[in-house]
Amino acid sequence: MMKTFLFVLRKPSYSGLYVQEMLDIILTTAAFEQNVTILLLDDAVFHLKNHQNAFNSAYKNTATLFSLLPTMDVHAIFVESQSLIERGLGADMLTLPVQKIARDDITAFISQFDRVFSG
């Protein structure tokens, strides 16, 4: 039976190697045809913001890495609604389609998965 994996991201783009390493783990897990879901909370919602520029950053362009997700059959991307609102972002400002989840529903949502990776 296939396990379900949830990857919870909280940190913003270009905040260090954490995001790049987590994306590498996500893509590797998906490559082994596992059921992968991503949940973006807090400043992590900025990962999907349109028109990012990593030019002045020492890190990879995470928007490019996120754009690979659909090609690896990772389509279950959730964002916490309040995080979007607090940061002035709307779904039309994001590079990938997402599903919104209410803050009050996060605990129940996380409990549905076999494995949860968070940082």
XYZ file of N, CA, C and O in Angstrom:
476
model
N 0.839 -1.182 0.000
C 0.000 0.000 0.000
C 0.888 1.251 0.000
O 1.883 1.321 0.705
N 0.515 2.225 -0.801
C 1.282 3.461 -0.917
C 1.071 4.337 0.317
O -0.039 4.511 0.792
N 2.166 4.864 0.835
C 2.108 5.781 1.977
C 1.764 7.183 1.479
O 2.025 7.538 0.335
N 1.204 7.984 2.376
C 0.923 9.385 2.053
C 1.922 10.262 2.799
O 2.181 10.065 3.985
N 2.505 11.197 2.076
C 3.528 12.078 2.611
C 3.047 13.521 2.566
O 2.580 13.989 1.526
N 3.191 14.212 3.677
C 2.883 15.640 3.739
C 4.161 16.387 4.066
O 4.869 16.050 5.026
N 4.456 17.395 3.275
C 5.609 18.261 3.504
C 5.080 19.641 3.875
O 4.380 20.274 3.088
N 5.413 20.076 5.078
C 4.947 21.361 5.588
C 6.102 22.346 5.526
O 7.151 22.137 6.139
N 5.904 23.419 4.777
C 6.917 24.462 4.642
C 6.414 25.722 5.324
O 5.268 26.120 5.132
N 7.306 26.361 6.088
C 6.953 27.597 6.798
C 7.871 28.765 6.458
O 7.517 29.908 6.640
N 9.058 28.472 5.996
C 10.059 29.522 5.772
C 9.922 30.133 4.385
O 9.508 29.468 3.439
N 10.315 31.407 4.248
C 10.190 32.095 2.955
C 11.264 31.650 1.967
O 12.254 31.019 2.342
N 11.041 32.000 0.726
C 12.031 31.750 -0.314
C 13.353 32.410 0.040
O 13.381 33.463 0.681
N 14.428 31.778 -0.363
C 15.772 32.340 -0.220
C 16.160 32.597 1.231
O 16.906 33.505 1.534
N 15.644 31.769 2.134
C 15.972 31.929 3.555
C 17.056 30.956 3.998
O 17.319 30.826 5.177
N 17.662 30.299 3.057
C 18.715 29.345 3.386
C 18.536 28.049 2.624
O 17.650 27.917 1.785
N 19.365 27.102 2.923
C 19.345 25.829 2.216
C 18.147 24.953 2.575
O 17.829 24.008 1.857
N 17.481 25.259 3.674
C 16.339 24.462 4.127
C 15.322 24.239 3.009
O 14.885 23.110 2.759
N 14.948 25.287 2.326
C 13.904 25.202 1.301
C 14.384 24.343 0.136
O 13.658 23.472 -0.343
N 15.608 24.563 -0.310
C 16.140 23.776 -1.411
C 16.228 22.298 -1.045
O 15.894 21.428 -1.851
N 16.674 22.015 0.170
C 16.778 20.624 0.611
C 15.400 19.980 0.723
O 15.218 18.825 0.341
N 14.430 20.710 1.231
C 13.078 20.172 1.346
C 12.503 19.891 -0.044
O 11.873 18.845 -0.261
N 12.728 20.788 -0.987
C 12.243 20.558 -2.345
C 12.926 19.349 -2.985
O 12.287 18.583 -3.706
N 14.198 19.163 -2.710
C 14.895 17.974 -3.213
C 14.264 16.703 -2.657
O 14.064 15.719 -3.378
N 13.912 16.716 -1.377
C 13.267 15.552 -0.751
C 11.880 15.328 -1.362
O 11.487 14.194 -1.644
N 11.145 16.404 -1.576
C 9.817 16.301 -2.185
C 9.915 15.682 -3.577
O 9.179 14.739 -3.911
N 10.835 16.191 -4.400
C 10.972 15.689 -5.763
C 11.454 14.240 -5.782
O 11.014 13.440 -6.604
N 12.330 13.879 -4.848
C 12.804 12.495 -4.757
C 11.666 11.565 -4.353
O 11.491 10.484 -4.926
N 10.890 11.982 -3.375
C 9.747 11.176 -2.929
C 8.756 10.979 -4.078
O 8.274 9.868 -4.312
N 8.482 12.046 -4.798
C 7.556 11.961 -5.935
C 8.121 11.077 -7.042
O 7.366 10.368 -7.716
N 9.435 11.103 -7.236
C 10.055 10.277 -8.271
C 9.844 8.790 -8.014
O 9.824 7.983 -8.948
N 9.670 8.431 -6.755
C 9.390 7.045 -6.392
C 7.885 6.764 -6.349
O 7.436 5.818 -5.723
N 7.134 7.618 -7.034
C 5.693 7.469 -7.218
C 4.925 7.353 -5.910
O 3.977 6.576 -5.786
N 5.344 8.142 -4.939
C 4.639 8.203 -3.671
C 3.609 9.326 -3.725
O 3.723 10.260 -4.518
N 2.616 9.252 -2.863
C 1.561 10.253 -2.788
C 2.075 11.446 -1.976
O 2.192 11.363 -0.762
N 2.388 12.548 -2.652
C 2.999 13.716 -2.034
C 2.016 14.882 -1.998
O 1.392 15.220 -3.000
N 1.909 15.492 -0.822
C 1.115 16.701 -0.632
C 2.002 17.738 0.023
O 2.840 17.412 0.862
N 1.811 18.995 -0.346
C 2.581 20.103 0.228
C 1.609 21.064 0.897
O 0.550 21.381 0.351
N 2.003 21.525 2.081
C 1.233 22.532 2.812
C 2.141 23.718 3.080
O 3.197 23.573 3.701
N 1.754 24.888 2.591
C 2.522 26.112 2.792
C 1.846 26.959 3.857
O 0.675 27.316 3.730
N 2.608 27.277 4.889
C 2.121 28.085 5.999
C 3.008 29.319 6.149
O 4.170 29.318 5.744
N 2.468 30.333 6.783
C 3.235 31.534 7.131
C 3.935 32.094 5.894
O 3.323 32.208 4.848
N 5.228 32.447 6.014
C 5.954 33.072 4.903
C 6.235 32.124 3.742
O 6.662 32.561 2.674
N 5.996 30.838 3.914
C 6.221 29.889 2.818
C 5.268 30.126 1.647
O 5.545 29.677 0.537
N 4.172 30.843 1.873
C 3.260 31.125 0.758
C 3.957 31.950 -0.323
O 3.552 31.917 -1.482
N 5.026 32.656 0.039
C 5.774 33.448 -0.941
C 6.495 32.577 -1.968
O 6.894 33.067 -3.024
N 6.669 31.284 -1.699
C 7.325 30.394 -2.669
C 6.599 30.379 -4.002
O 7.222 30.189 -5.039
N 5.314 30.547 -3.964
C 4.522 30.459 -5.190
C 4.161 31.816 -5.780
O 3.410 31.884 -6.744
N 4.709 32.872 -5.229
C 4.394 34.211 -5.731
C 4.972 34.396 -7.137
O 6.093 34.021 -7.424
N 4.155 34.976 -8.019
C 4.598 35.276 -9.387
C 5.788 36.223 -9.395
O 5.950 37.044 -8.490
N 6.586 36.124 -10.431
C 7.650 37.081 -10.748
C 8.719 37.196 -9.663
O 9.149 38.295 -9.318
N 9.167 36.071 -9.158
C 10.272 36.098 -8.199
C 11.579 36.290 -8.945
O 11.706 35.904 -10.099
N 12.550 36.855 -8.250
C 13.860 37.074 -8.849
C 14.931 36.652 -7.859
O 15.107 37.282 -6.821
N 15.660 35.619 -8.191
C 16.728 35.117 -7.315
C 18.083 35.672 -7.725
O 19.116 35.227 -7.241
N 18.085 36.658 -8.593
C 19.332 37.181 -9.151
C 20.335 37.596 -8.075
O 21.506 37.304 -8.172
N 19.887 38.282 -7.051
C 20.787 38.758 -6.004
C 20.928 37.778 -4.855
O 21.475 38.117 -3.817
N 20.448 36.579 -5.040
C 20.490 35.568 -3.998
C 21.558 34.534 -4.321
O 21.840 34.250 -5.477
N 22.128 33.961 -3.292
C 23.118 32.898 -3.486
C 22.449 31.540 -3.641
O 23.128 30.531 -3.776
N 21.119 31.516 -3.645
C 20.373 30.262 -3.675
C 19.713 30.054 -5.026
O 19.530 30.981 -5.800
N 19.314 28.814 -5.268
C 18.572 28.473 -6.485
C 17.239 29.212 -6.497
O 16.685 29.526 -5.456
N 16.732 29.422 -7.690
C 15.418 30.036 -7.842
C 14.374 28.994 -7.461
O 14.114 28.046 -8.197
N 13.787 29.143 -6.287
C 12.829 28.150 -5.805
C 11.561 28.128 -6.656
O 10.899 27.100 -6.739
N 11.229 29.236 -7.300
C 10.054 29.253 -8.176
C 10.239 28.254 -9.313
O 9.288 27.573 -9.707
N 11.456 28.129 -9.807
C 11.746 27.156 -10.860
C 11.567 25.742 -10.337
O 10.982 24.889 -11.010
N 12.040 25.489 -9.119
C 11.886 24.156 -8.530
C 10.411 23.835 -8.292
O 9.961 22.720 -8.559
N 9.663 24.805 -7.816
C 8.232 24.578 -7.599
C 7.511 24.324 -8.927
O 6.558 23.550 -8.974
N 7.970 24.954 -10.002
C 7.320 24.743 -11.297
C 7.504 23.309 -11.804
O 6.745 22.852 -12.663
N 8.479 22.586 -11.265
C 8.693 21.187 -11.637
C 7.684 20.239 -10.984
O 7.519 19.107 -11.426
N 7.036 20.679 -9.928
C 6.150 19.800 -9.168
C 5.074 19.126 -10.021
O 4.898 17.907 -9.920
N 4.348 19.848 -10.872
C 3.317 19.170 -11.679
C 3.898 18.101 -12.610
O 3.250 17.094 -12.869
N 5.121 18.300 -13.092
C 5.722 17.294 -13.975
C 6.079 16.020 -13.215
O 6.273 14.972 -13.822
N 6.149 16.117 -11.887
C 6.442 14.956 -11.040
C 5.160 14.438 -10.374
O 5.219 13.720 -9.392
N 4.017 14.821 -10.914
C 2.705 14.414 -10.398
C 2.441 14.882 -8.977
O 1.744 14.212 -8.218
N 2.991 16.041 -8.620
C 2.672 16.664 -7.331
C 1.691 17.786 -7.635
O 2.074 18.847 -8.112
N 0.418 17.491 -7.409
C -0.634 18.463 -7.708
C -1.365 18.913 -6.446
O -2.130 19.869 -6.491
N -1.138 18.225 -5.353
C -1.832 18.545 -4.100
C -1.005 19.564 -3.315
O -0.158 19.210 -2.506
N -1.244 20.822 -3.614
C -0.552 21.906 -2.940
C -1.600 22.726 -2.201
O -2.531 23.266 -2.815
N -1.435 22.793 -0.894
C -2.372 23.511 -0.031
C -1.684 24.726 0.563
O -0.494 24.687 0.890
N -2.440 25.795 0.707
C -1.948 26.980 1.409
C -2.952 27.338 2.490
O -4.163 27.178 2.311
N -2.429 27.806 3.585
C -3.292 28.227 4.685
C -3.842 29.601 4.329
O -3.082 30.534 4.041
N -5.152 29.717 4.286
C -5.838 30.926 3.811
C -5.390 32.189 4.524
O -5.142 33.223 3.895
N -5.302 32.128 5.840
C -4.943 33.309 6.623
C -3.534 33.796 6.292
O -3.276 34.995 6.282
N -2.625 32.857 5.982
C -1.257 33.242 5.612
C -1.259 34.072 4.332
O -0.515 35.048 4.224
N -2.096 33.686 3.380
C -2.209 34.476 2.140
C -2.736 35.874 2.435
O -2.181 36.873 1.970
N -3.808 35.938 3.209
C -4.442 37.222 3.524
C -3.464 38.135 4.257
O -3.320 39.315 3.908
N -2.785 37.607 5.261
C -1.854 38.403 6.063
C -0.705 38.955 5.227
O -0.108 39.974 5.578
N -0.387 38.303 4.125
C 0.737 38.732 3.290
C 0.277 39.431 2.013
O 1.064 39.710 1.125
N -1.018 39.698 1.920
C -1.556 40.446 0.793
C -1.517 39.692 -0.523
O -1.442 40.311 -1.586
N -1.581 38.368 -0.469
C -1.536 37.571 -1.686
C -2.895 36.964 -1.989
O -3.617 36.546 -1.088
N -3.221 36.917 -3.264
C -4.422 36.231 -3.716
C -4.020 35.058 -4.587
O -2.882 34.985 -5.064
N -4.928 34.145 -4.815
C -4.631 32.967 -5.631
C -4.184 33.354 -7.039
O -3.393 32.642 -7.657
N -4.659 34.498 -7.540
C -4.279 34.956 -8.874
C -2.834 35.445 -8.932
O -2.289 35.672 -10.003
N -2.183 35.593 -7.793
C -0.796 36.062 -7.729
C 0.192 34.904 -7.582
O 1.381 35.124 -7.401
N -0.302 33.668 -7.681
C 0.533 32.493 -7.460
C 0.832 31.783 -8.775
O 0.041 31.818 -9.711
N 1.973 31.116 -8.819
C 2.428 30.464 -10.047
C 1.780 29.115 -10.308
O 1.781 28.642 -11.438
N 1.253 28.480 -9.278
C 0.618 27.166 -9.409
C -0.768 27.192 -8.776
O -0.992 27.949 -7.832
N -1.651 26.365 -9.270
C -2.963 26.276 -8.613
C -2.817 25.641 -7.232
O -2.016 24.717 -7.046
N -3.559 26.165 -6.283
C -3.489 25.678 -4.904
C -4.897 25.450 -4.369
O -5.871 25.951 -4.919
N -4.934 24.709 -3.289
C -6.176 24.540 -2.548
C -5.997 25.251 -1.219
O -4.940 25.122 -0.585
N -6.983 26.009 -0.823
C -6.893 26.747 0.437
C -7.446 25.905 1.583
O -8.385 25.143 1.391
N -6.838 26.106 2.746
C -7.301 25.415 3.944
C -7.337 26.423 5.083
O -6.441 27.269 5.202
N -8.358 26.362 5.885
C -8.513 27.285 7.010
C -7.550 26.923 8.127
O -7.227 25.746 8.339
N -7.105 27.916 8.844
C -6.170 27.722 9.956
C -6.715 26.726 10.982
O -5.980 25.883 11.498
N -7.991 26.806 11.262
C -8.609 25.915 12.257
C -8.643 24.454 11.808
O -8.850 23.567 12.630
N -8.466 24.206 10.524
C -8.539 22.839 9.990
C -7.174 22.176 9.814
O -7.099 21.012 9.394
N -6.102 22.887 10.121
C -4.746 22.386 9.870
C -4.447 21.099 10.644
O -3.942 20.126 10.074
N -4.758 21.050 11.922
C -4.432 19.874 12.742
C -5.125 18.623 12.210
O -4.489 17.572 12.063
N -6.391 18.721 11.901
C -7.128 17.575 11.360
C -6.569 17.172 9.996
O -6.465 15.979 9.686
N -6.198 18.157 9.197
C -5.633 17.888 7.879
C -4.327 17.092 8.002
O -4.145 16.074 7.341
N -3.436 17.543 8.871
C -2.138 16.895 9.049
C -2.298 15.458 9.546
O -1.550 14.564 9.141
N -3.282 15.221 10.381
C -3.466 13.888 10.962
C -3.860 12.831 9.937
O -3.800 11.635 10.229
N -4.216 13.215 8.734
C -4.628 12.281 7.688
C -3.454 11.570 7.014
O -3.661 10.613 6.270
N -2.225 12.026 7.244
C -1.076 11.540 6.494
C -0.268 10.512 7.283
O -0.182 10.575 8.508
N 0.352 9.578 6.539
C 1.194 8.559 7.156
C 2.521 9.146 7.635
O 3.023 8.781 8.701
N 3.100 10.027 6.847
C 4.401 10.637 7.176
C 4.289 12.147 6.984
O 3.792 12.614 5.966
N 4.797 12.891 7.971
C 4.761 14.352 7.911
C 6.191 14.865 8.126
O 6.844 14.510 9.103
N 6.639 15.686 7.194
C 7.945 16.341 7.277
C 7.692 17.827 7.443
O 6.987 18.431 6.651
N 8.280 18.402 8.464
C 8.053 19.817 8.755
C 9.336 20.447 9.237
O 10.175 19.788 9.849
N 9.447 21.703 8.974
C 10.630 22.398 9.448
C 10.362 23.824 9.786
O 9.358 24.368 9.589
